[in-house]
Amino acid sequence: MFRHVQQYAGASQARIAVAAGMTQARVNEIINGRREVSRLDVYERIADGLHMPDDARHLLGLAASREKHDGE
């Protein structure tokens, strides 16, 4: 997921880390396969931080966002 954010949104590891509430080093470990995300609350924090749409959240097995965005 982080690689897609980097590739398609042009976000740096540092920017992803801030949005996801983790360190840049942790994001780097996840991107490079040295660490995996396994806890649901971490997936939720990442999805919230990256403002993932509900259909993408559902693909990860997460509930719809509790936040409402402008225009919804």
mmCIF file of C-alpha atoms in Angstrom:
data_model
loop_
_atom_site.group_PDB
_atom_site.id
_atom_site.type_symbol
_atom_site.label_atom_id
_atom_site.label_comp_id
_atom_site.label_asym_id
_atom_site.label_seq_id
_atom_site.Cartn_x
_atom_site.Cartn_y
_atom_site.Cartn_z
ATOM 1 C CA MET A 1 0.000 0.000 0.000
ATOM 2 C CA PHE A 2 2.779 2.425 0.908
ATOM 3 C CA ARG A 3 4.554 1.764 -2.387
ATOM 4 C CA HIS A 4 1.393 2.708 -4.278
ATOM 5 C CA VAL A 5 1.106 5.934 -2.302
ATOM 6 C CA GLN A 6 4.706 6.736 -3.174
ATOM 7 C CA GLN A 7 4.313 5.846 -6.843
ATOM 8 C CA TYR A 8 0.920 7.377 -7.612
ATOM 9 C CA ALA A 9 0.777 10.275 -5.170
ATOM 10 C CA GLY A 10 4.486 11.058 -5.091
ATOM 11 C CA ALA A 11 4.536 10.989 -1.287
ATOM 12 C CA SER A 12 7.831 10.561 0.521
ATOM 13 C CA GLN A 13 8.321 8.006 3.269
ATOM 14 C CA ALA A 14 8.427 10.866 5.772
ATOM 15 C CA ARG A 15 5.094 12.233 4.564
ATOM 16 C CA ILE A 16 3.488 8.778 4.674
ATOM 17 C CA ALA A 17 4.871 8.278 8.177
ATOM 18 C CA VAL A 18 3.338 11.504 9.465
ATOM 19 C CA ALA A 19 -0.044 10.663 7.914
ATOM 20 C CA ALA A 20 0.017 7.108 9.287
ATOM 21 C CA GLY A 21 1.243 8.074 12.746
ATOM 22 C CA MET A 22 4.501 6.138 12.610
ATOM 23 C CA THR A 23 8.174 6.812 12.067
ATOM 24 C CA GLN A 24 9.847 7.084 8.680
ATOM 25 C CA ALA A 25 12.080 4.171 9.695
ATOM 26 C CA ARG A 26 9.028 1.984 10.321
ATOM 27 C CA VAL A 27 7.508 2.930 6.961
ATOM 28 C CA ASN A 28 10.831 2.035 5.320
ATOM 29 C CA GLU A 29 10.869 -1.370 7.035
ATOM 30 C CA ILE A 30 7.327 -2.101 5.848
ATOM 31 C CA ILE A 31 8.056 -0.993 2.270
ATOM 32 C CA ASN A 32 11.199 -3.113 2.126
ATOM 33 C CA GLY A 33 9.564 -6.219 3.615
ATOM 34 C CA ARG A 34 11.493 -6.253 6.875
ATOM 35 C CA ARG A 35 8.318 -5.686 8.884
ATOM 36 C CA GLU A 36 4.651 -6.497 8.334
ATOM 37 C CA VAL A 37 1.516 -4.819 9.577
ATOM 38 C CA SER A 38 -0.613 -7.391 11.368
ATOM 39 C CA ARG A 39 -2.733 -5.447 13.826
ATOM 40 C CA LEU A 40 -6.149 -4.212 12.758
ATOM 41 C CA ASP A 41 -5.812 -0.956 14.695
ATOM 42 C CA VAL A 42 -2.629 -0.138 12.767
ATOM 43 C CA TYR A 43 -4.408 -0.793 9.447
ATOM 44 C CA GLU A 44 -7.214 1.509 10.606
ATOM 45 C CA ARG A 45 -4.753 4.228 11.625
ATOM 46 C CA ILE A 46 -3.019 3.984 8.229
ATOM 47 C CA ALA A 47 -6.330 4.043 6.330
ATOM 48 C CA ASP A 48 -7.521 7.052 8.341
ATOM 49 C CA GLY A 49 -4.217 8.894 7.961
ATOM 50 C CA LEU A 50 -4.131 8.330 4.211
ATOM 51 C CA HIS A 51 -7.843 9.207 3.873
ATOM 52 C CA MET A 52 -8.529 5.966 2.046
ATOM 53 C CA PRO A 53 -11.970 5.774 0.419
ATOM 54 C CA ASP A 54 -14.441 3.271 1.810
ATOM 55 C CA ASP A 55 -14.113 0.851 -1.104
ATOM 56 C CA ALA A 56 -10.344 0.627 -0.519
ATOM 57 C CA ARG A 57 -10.921 0.222 3.227
ATOM 58 C CA HIS A 58 -13.287 -2.672 2.528
ATOM 59 C CA LEU A 59 -10.592 -4.423 0.456
ATOM 60 C CA LEU A 60 -8.450 -4.388 3.601
ATOM 61 C CA GLY A 61 -11.305 -5.787 5.671
ATOM 62 C CA LEU A 62 -11.964 -2.473 7.403
ATOM 63 C CA ALA A 63 -15.244 -0.773 8.122
ATOM 64 C CA ALA A 64 -16.256 2.402 6.324
ATOM 65 C CA SER A 65 -14.623 5.579 7.528
ATOM 66 C CA ARG A 66 -16.258 7.273 10.467
ATOM 67 C CA GLU A 67 -15.092 10.617 9.138
ATOM 68 C CA LYS A 68 -17.217 12.507 6.680
ATOM 69 C CA HIS A 69 -15.366 14.500 4.050
ATOM 70 C CA ASP A 70 -16.498 17.735 2.430
ATOM 71 C CA GLY A 71 -19.402 17.177 0.093
ATOM 72 C CA GLU A 72 -20.594 13.939 1.690
#
